[in-house]
């Protein structure tokens, strides 16, 4: 049976040694001292390891069941959800006006990680609610906020997002779900939505669906889409639950993974809905939810890698197979543990260096969101907008790869269900697909985000890397060669790729689009390289200041050196692919595939 322990020390290292959160000028950050953040993370980790992790395999094997129109969750899920709700974990960063604790979004992100590692499918119920809360919070009317947010803060009512229809996924302008206006200001919503995570379940009293639909007579395509609140049960003026609304679950999808989460086909039959924000401006409100969700999905990528890695390390230390080529390390045993073998070490180091780098990248992204929202910092908002498709796309691609690598450490046992490793790979796989498939993330990055605000934000990123290198160069020769020089080379590869798009994309847009996926990965490696340069500097500083836990900081530096030496050079490969242009990609006629 797999196990999980929250990496509290590493999480604290990023929050305090790297991001120095308590010294930031963001409202609420002054309260984030080590003792406070440590207490929050440790308690989250305890709930994750003791309650959620044992239910992970239960959810995987039992799945959800549709009975008489109601979805039943796996054994133990409801009790665990009550514990999460009663512990206040669903309300960490929600507005105190609606019953939240008012902590920064960064603390919500850090607390979510152990929950996702321990039981990704379970955590989606509250994760999607948080996104729906945010959409209503930023775009809903005062009456809507007062009606829905207090119950959503506590997850007494949960939330969903309804975008996809059977005939349209990414191209939402093709949607057919319609919203007919009524005399009382409400709308009648009719249509079908598919792939709706947490679309129904037995753990909350109500489900608040956020549904994209078209009001007749509006603009064609995506410009005619509006967003509506469609509750499972209508809400009376006194806040009590009223009649069942015209929304039902048509079926539950049979999936590769995340079996413990109910993925539903939702049927709307003249269901009562309420417009959120402006008419025909639904995508603006929905993207508030989607952008937050995309950072959360990027977290899912490395969180599954983390739990898979922990179990792979334990297995590698326990499994006896062969002898160390330099001499027996366990001469009293029939063979040495497989962790002595260089290829196993390579595999584990790939996992460790990615996961720790991705954690830092994600926390930095959450910090930028706090700075954008709490300080009205437009530069931070522009930077996180640029980085979001990278956090989502790159980290979920690599997270799945690392979950598979962890499975590989087990050999044949990794393919056998009783060891539990296949679930991590199966669960991680969906993160590459939902909230915008990763190919779409790459197109968004190259087609929209690079040129956003005249290219201001990508230029700011380049300047940030350049300034970091200049400010820290020359202090330590080993740090320069091991961290700064590889980062500088990788950043140049990224700039060269961006310039290629500018020059060649004007001649043929396919030159840019054909290289977009490689560009997303190239950019992702540079971001993790930057994170490792920051972590390496922080660890080196801690050692120079006499930190007591020298092994932790020395390990951090060694892991960073590995990433810079063995992973970051992938930027050259991605650049070489990009510079081949569209011709090798587009050369075949469709009939020749």
Coordinates of C-alpha atoms in Angstrom, one line a residue:
X1 CA 0.0 0.0 0.0
X2 CA 1.5 3.4 -1.0
X3 CA 2.2 6.0 1.7
X4 CA 2.7 9.7 1.7
X5 CA 4.4 12.3 4.0
X6 CA 4.0 16.0 3.3
X7 CA 7.5 17.5 2.5
X8 CA 7.1 20.2 5.1
X9 CA 10.7 21.1 5.3
X10 CA 11.0 21.6 1.5
X11 CA 7.7 23.6 1.4
X12 CA 9.0 25.8 4.3
X13 CA 12.3 26.3 2.5
X14 CA 10.5 27.7 -0.6
X15 CA 8.2 30.0 1.4
X16 CA 10.9 31.4 3.7
X17 CA 14.4 30.9 2.3
X18 CA 13.5 31.5 -1.4
X19 CA 10.3 33.7 -1.4
X20 CA 11.0 35.3 2.0
X21 CA 7.2 35.7 2.4
X22 CA 7.1 37.4 5.8
X23 CA 9.1 40.4 4.4
X24 CA 7.0 41.0 1.3
X25 CA 4.8 44.1 1.1
X26 CA 1.6 42.1 0.2
X27 CA -1.3 42.5 2.7
X28 CA -1.4 39.5 5.0
X29 CA 2.1 38.3 4.2
X30 CA 3.5 39.9 7.4
X31 CA 1.7 37.2 9.4
X32 CA 3.3 34.4 7.5
X33 CA 6.2 33.6 9.9
X34 CA 7.8 30.2 10.0
X35 CA 5.9 29.0 13.0
X36 CA 2.5 29.9 11.5
X37 CA 3.1 28.5 8.0
X38 CA 4.7 25.4 9.5
X39 CA 1.7 24.7 11.7
X40 CA -0.7 25.1 8.8
X41 CA 1.3 22.8 6.5
X42 CA 2.0 20.2 9.1
X43 CA -1.7 19.9 9.9
X44 CA -2.6 19.7 6.2
X45 CA 0.0 17.0 5.9
X46 CA -1.4 15.1 8.8
X47 CA -4.9 15.1 7.4
X48 CA -3.5 14.1 4.0
X49 CA -1.4 11.2 5.2
X50 CA -3.8 9.9 7.9
X51 CA -7.2 10.4 6.3
X52 CA -7.0 11.1 2.6
X53 CA -4.2 8.7 1.5
X54 CA -5.9 5.5 2.8
X55 CA -8.9 6.5 0.8
X56 CA -7.0 7.0 -2.4
X57 CA -7.1 3.3 -3.4
X58 CA -10.7 3.0 -2.1
X59 CA -11.8 5.8 -4.5
X60 CA -9.8 4.1 -7.3
X61 CA -11.3 0.7 -6.9
X62 CA -14.9 1.6 -6.0
X63 CA -15.4 4.7 -8.1
X64 CA -18.6 6.7 -8.0
X65 CA -22.1 5.2 -8.7
X66 CA -25.2 6.9 -10.1
X67 CA -28.3 5.7 -8.1
X68 CA -31.8 7.1 -8.7
X69 CA -30.4 10.4 -10.1
X70 CA -27.9 10.9 -7.2
X71 CA -24.1 10.2 -7.4
X72 CA -22.8 8.2 -4.5
X73 CA -19.1 8.7 -3.7
X74 CA -16.8 5.9 -2.5
X75 CA -16.8 4.7 1.1
X76 CA -15.2 7.1 3.5
X77 CA -15.3 10.1 1.2
X78 CA -18.2 11.9 2.9
X79 CA -16.7 11.6 6.4
X80 CA -13.4 12.8 5.1
X81 CA -15.1 15.7 3.4
X82 CA -16.8 16.6 6.7
X83 CA -13.4 16.6 8.4
X84 CA -11.9 18.9 5.7
X85 CA -14.9 21.2 6.0
X86 CA -14.9 21.3 9.8
X87 CA -11.2 21.9 9.8
X88 CA -11.6 25.1 7.8
X89 CA -9.4 23.8 4.9
X90 CA -12.0 24.9 2.3
X91 CA -11.9 28.5 3.5
X92 CA -8.3 29.3 4.0
X93 CA -8.0 32.3 1.5
X94 CA -11.7 33.1 1.2
X95 CA -13.0 36.5 2.2
X96 CA -13.9 36.7 6.0
X97 CA -17.1 38.6 5.0
X98 CA -18.3 35.2 3.7
X99 CA -16.9 33.0 6.4
X100 CA -13.4 32.6 5.1
X101 CA -10.1 33.0 7.0
X102 CA -8.6 35.6 4.7
X103 CA -5.2 34.1 4.2
X104 CA -3.2 34.8 1.1
X105 CA -3.8 32.6 -2.0
X106 CA -0.2 31.3 -1.6
X107 CA -1.2 29.6 1.7
X108 CA -4.2 28.0 0.0
X109 CA -1.8 26.7 -2.7
X110 CA 0.7 25.3 -0.2
X111 CA -2.1 23.6 1.9
X112 CA -3.6 22.1 -1.3
X113 CA -0.4 20.2 -2.2
X114 CA -0.6 17.5 0.4
X115 CA -4.3 17.0 -0.3
X116 CA -3.6 16.5 -4.0
X117 CA -0.7 14.2 -3.5
X118 CA -2.7 12.1 -1.0
X119 CA -5.9 11.9 -3.0
X120 CA -6.2 13.9 -6.2
X121 CA -9.7 12.7 -7.1
X122 CA -11.1 13.6 -3.6
X123 CA -9.6 17.0 -3.5
X124 CA -11.2 18.0 -6.8
X125 CA -14.6 18.4 -5.1
X126 CA -13.3 21.3 -3.0
X127 CA -10.8 22.5 -5.6
X128 CA -13.5 23.2 -8.2
X129 CA -15.7 24.8 -5.6
X130 CA -12.9 27.3 -4.8
X131 CA -12.7 28.2 -8.5
X132 CA -16.5 28.7 -8.7
X133 CA -16.3 30.8 -5.5
X134 CA -13.7 33.0 -7.2
X135 CA -15.8 33.5 -10.3
X136 CA -18.8 34.6 -8.3
X137 CA -16.6 36.7 -5.9
X138 CA -15.0 38.7 -8.7
X139 CA -18.0 38.9 -11.2
X140 CA -21.2 38.2 -9.3
X141 CA -23.7 40.8 -7.9
X142 CA -23.8 41.6 -4.2
X143 CA -27.0 39.6 -3.9
X144 CA -25.4 36.6 -5.6
X145 CA -22.4 36.8 -3.3
X146 CA -24.5 36.9 -0.2
X147 CA -26.7 34.0 -1.5
X148 CA -24.0 31.6 -2.6
X149 CA -20.5 32.4 -1.2
X150 CA -21.0 31.7 2.6
X151 CA -22.1 28.1 1.8
X152 CA -19.5 27.7 -0.9
X153 CA -16.8 28.9 1.4
X154 CA -17.6 26.1 3.8
X155 CA -18.3 23.6 1.0
X156 CA -21.8 23.0 2.4
X157 CA -22.5 23.8 -1.2
X158 CA -20.0 22.8 -3.8
X159 CA -19.4 24.3 -7.3
X160 CA -18.6 23.2 -10.8
X161 CA -17.7 24.7 -14.2
X162 CA -19.7 23.7 -17.2
X163 CA -18.0 24.5 -20.6
X164 CA -17.6 21.5 -22.8
X165 CA -20.5 20.1 -24.9
X166 CA -20.5 16.8 -27.0
X167 CA -19.7 18.6 -30.2
X168 CA -17.3 21.3 -28.9
X169 CA -14.4 21.4 -26.5
X170 CA -12.0 24.2 -26.9
X171 CA -14.0 26.0 -29.6
X172 CA -16.7 27.3 -27.2
X173 CA -18.1 29.5 -29.8
X174 CA -19.8 26.4 -31.3
X175 CA -21.8 25.7 -28.1
X176 CA -25.5 25.1 -28.4
X177 CA -26.7 25.5 -24.8
X178 CA -29.2 28.3 -24.8
X179 CA -30.5 30.7 -22.1
X180 CA -34.0 32.1 -22.6
X181 CA -34.7 35.3 -20.6
X182 CA -37.6 35.3 -18.3
X183 CA -39.8 38.2 -17.0
X184 CA -38.4 37.9 -13.5
X185 CA -34.8 38.5 -14.7
X186 CA -33.8 34.8 -14.6
X187 CA -33.1 32.6 -17.6
X188 CA -34.2 29.1 -18.7
X189 CA -31.1 27.0 -19.4
X190 CA -31.4 24.2 -21.9
X191 CA -28.6 22.0 -23.2
X192 CA -26.1 19.3 -22.4
X193 CA -22.6 19.6 -20.9
X194 CA -20.1 16.8 -20.7
X195 CA -16.9 16.0 -18.7
X196 CA -18.2 17.9 -15.7
X197 CA -16.0 17.1 -12.7
X198 CA -17.8 16.8 -9.4
X199 CA -21.0 17.4 -11.3
X200 CA -23.0 15.7 -8.6
X201 CA -22.3 13.8 -5.3
X202 CA -23.6 13.0 -1.9
X203 CA -21.2 15.1 0.2
X204 CA -22.9 18.5 0.0
X205 CA -26.4 19.9 0.3
X206 CA -26.4 21.7 -3.0
X207 CA -24.2 21.9 -6.1
X208 CA -23.8 25.4 -7.7
X209 CA -23.1 25.0 -11.4
X210 CA -21.5 27.7 -13.4
X211 CA -22.8 27.2 -16.9
X212 CA -21.8 28.9 -20.2
X213 CA -24.7 29.4 -22.6
X214 CA -25.9 31.7 -25.4
X215 CA -28.8 34.1 -25.1
X216 CA -30.8 34.1 -28.3
X217 CA -30.1 37.2 -30.5
X218 CA -26.6 37.7 -29.2
X219 CA -23.4 37.9 -31.2
X220 CA -22.2 34.8 -33.0
X221 CA -19.3 32.7 -31.8
X222 CA -17.5 33.2 -28.5
X223 CA -18.6 36.9 -28.2
X224 CA -22.2 35.7 -27.6
X225 CA -21.4 33.5 -24.6
X226 CA -22.8 34.4 -21.2
X227 CA -22.2 32.8 -17.7
X228 CA -25.0 31.6 -15.4
X229 CA -25.4 30.3 -11.9
X230 CA -27.6 27.2 -12.1
X231 CA -28.1 25.6 -8.7
X232 CA -29.0 21.9 -8.3
X233 CA -31.6 23.1 -5.7
X234 CA -33.1 26.6 -6.0
X235 CA -32.4 28.8 -3.1
X236 CA -35.3 30.6 -1.3
X237 CA -35.1 34.2 -0.2
X238 CA -34.3 33.2 3.3
X239 CA -31.4 31.1 2.2
X240 CA -33.1 27.7 2.6
X241 CA -33.2 25.2 -0.2
X242 CA -36.3 25.1 -2.4
X243 CA -37.4 23.0 -5.3
X244 CA -35.1 20.8 -7.4
X245 CA -33.9 22.6 -10.5
X246 CA -34.2 21.2 -14.0
X247 CA -30.6 19.8 -14.0
X248 CA -29.9 16.1 -13.9
X249 CA -27.0 13.7 -14.3
X250 CA -27.3 11.8 -17.6
X251 CA -24.5 9.4 -16.9
X252 CA -21.1 9.0 -15.2
X253 CA -18.1 8.7 -17.4
X254 CA -15.9 5.6 -17.2
X255 CA -12.4 7.0 -17.0
X256 CA -8.7 5.9 -17.0
X257 CA -8.1 7.5 -13.6
X258 CA -9.5 9.9 -10.9
X259 CA -12.2 7.3 -10.3
X260 CA -13.1 8.8 -7.0
X261 CA -14.3 12.0 -8.7
X262 CA -17.7 12.0 -10.4
X263 CA -17.2 13.1 -14.0
X264 CA -20.8 13.7 -15.2
X265 CA -22.9 14.4 -18.3
X266 CA -25.2 17.2 -17.2
X267 CA -28.6 17.7 -18.8
X268 CA -30.3 21.1 -18.4
X269 CA -34.0 21.1 -19.2
X270 CA -35.3 24.7 -18.8
X271 CA -33.3 24.9 -15.6
X272 CA -33.5 28.2 -13.8
X273 CA -30.3 30.2 -14.1
X274 CA -29.0 33.6 -13.1
X275 CA -26.7 35.8 -15.2
X276 CA -23.2 36.4 -13.7
X277 CA -21.7 39.7 -14.8
X278 CA -22.5 41.2 -18.1
X279 CA -24.5 39.7 -20.9
X280 CA -22.3 38.1 -23.6
X281 CA -19.2 38.5 -21.4
X282 CA -19.2 35.0 -20.0
X283 CA -15.7 34.1 -21.0
X284 CA -14.3 37.0 -19.0
X285 CA -15.9 35.6 -15.8
X286 CA -15.2 32.0 -16.6
X287 CA -11.5 32.7 -17.2
X288 CA -11.2 33.9 -13.6
X289 CA -12.1 30.3 -12.7
X290 CA -10.1 28.7 -15.5
X291 CA -6.8 30.6 -14.8
X292 CA -7.0 29.7 -11.1
X293 CA -7.8 26.1 -12.1
X294 CA -4.8 26.0 -14.5
X295 CA -2.4 26.8 -11.7
X296 CA -4.1 24.2 -9.6
X297 CA -3.8 21.6 -12.4
X298 CA -0.1 22.5 -12.7
X299 CA 0.1 21.7 -9.0
X300 CA -1.6 18.4 -9.6
X301 CA 1.2 17.5 -12.1
X302 CA 4.0 17.8 -9.6
X303 CA 1.9 16.7 -6.6
X304 CA 1.4 13.3 -8.2
X305 CA 5.0 13.2 -9.1
X306 CA 5.9 13.8 -5.4
X307 CA 3.8 11.0 -4.0
X308 CA 5.0 8.6 -6.7
X309 CA 8.6 9.6 -6.0
X310 CA 8.3 9.1 -2.3
X311 CA 7.2 5.5 -2.8
X312 CA 9.8 4.9 -5.5
X313 CA 12.6 6.0 -3.2
X314 CA 11.3 3.6 -0.5
X315 CA 11.1 0.7 -2.9
X316 CA 14.6 1.5 -4.3
X317 CA 16.0 1.3 -0.8
X318 CA 14.2 -1.9 0.0
X319 CA 14.4 -4.0 -3.2
X320 CA 17.5 -6.2 -3.5
X321 CA 18.7 -6.8 -7.0
X322 CA 22.3 -7.2 -8.3
X323 CA 25.5 -5.8 -6.9
X324 CA 27.0 -2.3 -7.0
X325 CA 29.6 -2.5 -9.8
X326 CA 32.1 -0.7 -7.4
X327 CA 31.7 -3.3 -4.7
X328 CA 29.0 -4.8 -2.6
X329 CA 27.2 -2.3 -0.4
X330 CA 25.2 -4.9 1.6
X331 CA 27.6 -7.8 1.8
X332 CA 25.5 -9.5 4.5
X333 CA 22.6 -9.7 2.1
X334 CA 22.0 -11.7 -1.1
X335 CA 22.1 -8.5 -3.2
X336 CA 22.4 -4.8 -2.9
X337 CA 19.3 -2.5 -2.8
X338 CA 18.6 -1.2 -6.3
X339 CA 19.3 2.4 -5.3
X340 CA 23.0 1.7 -5.6
X341 CA 22.7 1.4 -9.4
X342 CA 23.4 4.6 -11.5
X343 CA 20.3 4.2 -13.7
X344 CA 18.0 4.0 -10.7
X345 CA 19.8 7.1 -9.3
X346 CA 19.3 8.9 -12.6
X347 CA 15.6 8.1 -12.6
X348 CA 15.1 9.2 -9.0
X349 CA 17.2 12.4 -9.5
X350 CA 15.0 13.3 -12.6
X351 CA 12.0 13.0 -10.4
X352 CA 13.4 14.8 -7.4
X353 CA 14.8 17.7 -9.3
X354 CA 11.6 18.3 -11.3
X355 CA 9.3 18.0 -8.4
X356 CA 11.2 20.4 -6.2
X357 CA 11.7 22.9 -9.0
X358 CA 8.0 22.7 -10.0
X359 CA 7.0 23.3 -6.4
X360 CA 9.0 26.5 -6.3
X361 CA 7.6 27.6 -9.7
X362 CA 4.0 27.0 -8.5
X363 CA 4.5 28.8 -5.2
X364 CA 6.1 31.7 -7.1
X365 CA 3.1 31.8 -9.4
X366 CA 0.7 31.9 -6.4
X367 CA 2.8 34.7 -4.9
X368 CA 2.4 36.6 -8.2
X369 CA -1.4 36.1 -8.1
X370 CA -1.4 37.6 -4.5
X371 CA 0.6 40.5 -5.7
X372 CA -1.6 41.1 -8.6
X373 CA -4.9 40.9 -6.6
X374 CA -3.9 42.4 -3.3
X375 CA -1.5 45.1 -4.5
X376 CA -3.3 45.8 -7.8
X377 CA 0.1 45.1 -9.5
X378 CA -0.4 45.1 -13.2
X379 CA 3.1 43.9 -13.9
X380 CA 2.6 40.8 -11.7
X381 CA -0.8 40.2 -13.3
X382 CA 0.8 40.3 -16.8
X383 CA 3.7 38.0 -15.7
X384 CA 1.4 35.3 -14.2
X385 CA -0.8 35.5 -17.3
X386 CA 2.3 34.7 -19.4
X387 CA 3.4 31.9 -17.1
X388 CA 0.1 30.2 -16.5
X389 CA 0.1 28.1 -19.6
X390 CA 3.6 27.0 -18.8
X391 CA 2.7 26.1 -15.2
X392 CA -0.2 24.1 -16.5
X393 CA 1.2 22.5 -19.7
X394 CA 4.9 21.9 -18.9
X395 CA 4.3 20.7 -15.3
X396 CA 1.6 18.3 -16.2
X397 CA 3.5 16.8 -19.1
X398 CA 6.6 16.3 -16.9
X399 CA 4.5 15.3 -13.8
X400 CA 3.0 12.4 -15.8
X401 CA 6.4 11.5 -17.1
X402 CA 7.8 11.4 -13.6
X403 CA 4.9 9.3 -12.3
X404 CA 5.7 6.8 -15.0
X405 CA 9.4 7.0 -14.1
X406 CA 8.5 6.2 -10.5
X407 CA 6.5 3.3 -11.7
X408 CA 9.5 2.1 -13.7
X409 CA 11.6 1.9 -10.5
X410 CA 9.3 -1.0 -9.4
X411 CA 9.9 -3.0 -12.6
X412 CA 7.1 -5.5 -13.1
X413 CA 5.7 -4.7 -9.7
X414 CA 4.9 -1.2 -10.9
X415 CA 2.5 -2.7 -13.4
X416 CA 0.7 -4.7 -10.8
X417 CA -2.3 -2.9 -9.2
X418 CA -1.7 -4.1 -5.7
X419 CA 1.5 -1.9 -5.5
X420 CA -0.6 1.2 -6.3
X421 CA 1.9 2.9 -8.6
X422 CA -0.3 2.7 -11.7
X423 CA -2.9 4.9 -10.0
X424 CA -0.5 7.8 -9.7
X425 CA 0.3 7.5 -13.5
X426 CA -3.4 7.1 -14.4
X427 CA -4.5 10.0 -12.2
X428 CA -1.7 12.3 -13.4
X429 CA -2.7 11.6 -17.1
X430 CA -5.9 13.7 -16.9
X431 CA -4.0 16.8 -15.9
X432 CA -2.5 17.0 -19.4
X433 CA -6.0 17.1 -20.9
X434 CA -8.5 19.1 -18.8
X435 CA -8.6 22.8 -18.2
X436 CA -7.4 23.2 -21.8
X437 CA -5.3 20.4 -23.3
X438 CA -1.6 21.1 -23.3
X439 CA -1.5 21.7 -27.0
X440 CA -3.9 24.5 -26.5
X441 CA -1.8 25.8 -23.7
X442 CA 1.2 26.0 -26.1
X443 CA -0.9 27.7 -28.7
X444 CA -2.1 30.2 -26.1
X445 CA 1.4 30.9 -25.0
X446 CA 2.8 31.5 -28.5
X447 CA -0.3 32.9 -30.2
X448 CA -1.5 35.2 -27.4
X449 CA 0.7 35.6 -24.4
X450 CA 4.0 36.4 -26.1
X451 CA 2.5 39.4 -27.8
X452 CA 0.3 40.5 -24.9
X453 CA 0.7 44.2 -24.2
X454 CA 3.2 44.5 -27.0
X455 CA 5.4 41.8 -25.7
X456 CA 6.0 43.7 -22.4
X457 CA 5.7 40.7 -20.1
X458 CA 8.0 38.3 -21.9
X459 CA 10.6 41.1 -22.1
X460 CA 10.2 41.7 -18.4
X461 CA 10.8 38.0 -17.8
X462 CA 14.1 38.2 -19.8
X463 CA 15.1 41.3 -18.0
X464 CA 14.4 39.6 -14.6
X465 CA 16.6 36.7 -15.5
X466 CA 19.4 39.0 -16.8
X467 CA 19.2 41.1 -13.6
X468 CA 19.3 38.1 -11.4
X469 CA 22.4 36.8 -13.1
X470 CA 24.1 40.2 -13.0
X471 CA 23.3 40.7 -9.3
X472 CA 24.7 37.4 -8.2
X473 CA 27.6 36.8 -10.5
X474 CA 31.1 36.7 -9.1
X475 CA 30.2 35.9 -5.5
X476 CA 31.1 32.3 -5.8
X477 CA 32.9 30.6 -8.7
X478 CA 31.1 27.2 -8.2
X479 CA 27.7 28.9 -8.1
X480 CA 28.5 30.9 -11.2
X481 CA 29.5 27.8 -13.2
X482 CA 26.9 25.4 -11.8
X483 CA 23.9 27.7 -11.8
X484 CA 24.3 31.1 -13.4
X485 CA 26.1 30.1 -16.6
X486 CA 23.6 27.3 -17.5
X487 CA 20.7 29.6 -16.7
X488 CA 22.2 32.3 -19.0
X489 CA 22.7 29.8 -21.8
X490 CA 19.1 28.5 -21.5
X491 CA 17.7 32.0 -21.4
X492 CA 19.5 32.8 -24.6
X493 CA 17.9 29.8 -26.2
X494 CA 14.5 31.0 -25.1
X495 CA 15.2 34.5 -26.5
X496 CA 16.4 33.0 -29.8
X497 CA 13.2 31.0 -30.1
X498 CA 11.1 34.0 -29.4
X499 CA 12.9 36.0 -32.0
X500 CA 12.5 33.1 -34.5
X501 CA 8.7 33.4 -34.0
X502 CA 8.7 37.1 -34.5
X503 CA 10.8 36.9 -37.8
X504 CA 9.5 33.6 -39.3
X505 CA 5.9 33.8 -37.9
X506 CA 5.3 36.9 -40.0
X507 CA 6.1 35.0 -43.1
X508 CA 4.1 31.9 -42.2
X509 CA 2.1 31.6 -38.9
X510 CA 2.6 27.8 -39.1
X511 CA 6.3 28.3 -38.3
X512 CA 5.3 29.6 -34.9
X513 CA 2.4 27.2 -34.3
X514 CA 4.5 24.1 -35.3
X515 CA 7.1 25.1 -32.7
X516 CA 4.7 26.1 -29.9
X517 CA 4.8 22.9 -28.0
X518 CA 8.6 22.8 -27.9
X519 CA 8.5 26.5 -26.9
X520 CA 6.3 25.7 -24.0
X521 CA 8.8 23.1 -22.8
X522 CA 11.8 25.3 -23.5
X523 CA 10.2 28.1 -21.5
X524 CA 9.3 25.6 -18.7
X525 CA 12.9 24.4 -18.4
X526 CA 14.1 28.0 -18.2
X527 CA 11.5 28.8 -15.4
X528 CA 12.7 25.7 -13.4
X529 CA 16.3 26.7 -14.1
X530 CA 15.5 30.1 -12.6
X531 CA 13.9 28.5 -9.6
X532 CA 16.8 26.3 -9.1
X533 CA 19.2 29.2 -9.3
X534 CA 17.2 31.0 -6.6
X535 CA 17.0 27.8 -4.5
X536 CA 20.7 27.2 -4.9
X537 CA 21.5 30.7 -3.8
X538 CA 19.2 30.4 -0.8
X539 CA 20.7 27.1 0.3
X540 CA 24.2 28.5 -0.2
X541 CA 23.3 31.5 1.9
X542 CA 21.8 29.4 4.7
X543 CA 25.0 27.3 4.8
X544 CA 27.2 30.4 5.0
X545 CA 25.1 31.8 7.8
X546 CA 25.7 28.6 9.9
X547 CA 22.4 26.7 9.3
X548 CA 22.3 23.6 11.5
X549 CA 20.8 21.2 9.0
X550 CA 23.7 21.2 6.6
X551 CA 22.6 17.9 5.0
X552 CA 19.3 19.5 3.8
X553 CA 20.9 22.5 2.2
X554 CA 23.8 20.5 0.7
X555 CA 21.3 18.1 -0.8
X556 CA 19.3 21.0 -2.2
X557 CA 22.4 22.4 -3.9
X558 CA 23.4 19.0 -5.3
X559 CA 19.8 18.4 -6.6
X560 CA 19.9 21.9 -8.3
X561 CA 23.3 21.1 -9.9
X562 CA 21.8 17.9 -11.3
X563 CA 18.9 19.8 -12.9
X564 CA 21.1 22.5 -14.4
X565 CA 23.5 19.9 -15.8
X566 CA 21.2 17.1 -16.9
X567 CA 17.8 18.7 -17.6
X568 CA 18.3 22.3 -18.5
X569 CA 20.3 21.5 -21.6
X570 CA 17.1 20.3 -23.2
X571 CA 16.5 23.9 -24.2
X572 CA 18.9 23.4 -27.0
X573 CA 17.0 20.4 -28.3
X574 CA 13.7 22.3 -28.2
X575 CA 15.3 25.3 -30.0
X576 CA 16.7 23.1 -32.7
X577 CA 13.2 21.6 -33.3
X578 CA 11.6 25.1 -33.3
X579 CA 14.1 26.4 -35.9
X580 CA 13.1 23.6 -38.4
X581 CA 9.9 25.6 -38.9
X582 CA 6.6 24.2 -40.2
X583 CA 7.8 22.3 -43.2
X584 CA 8.7 19.0 -41.6
X585 CA 5.4 19.1 -39.6
X586 CA 3.1 20.1 -42.5
X587 CA 4.7 18.3 -45.4
X588 CA 2.3 15.4 -45.6
X589 CA -1.2 15.7 -47.2
X590 CA -3.9 14.7 -44.8
X591 CA -4.6 11.6 -46.9
X592 CA -1.0 10.3 -46.3
X593 CA -1.3 9.9 -42.5

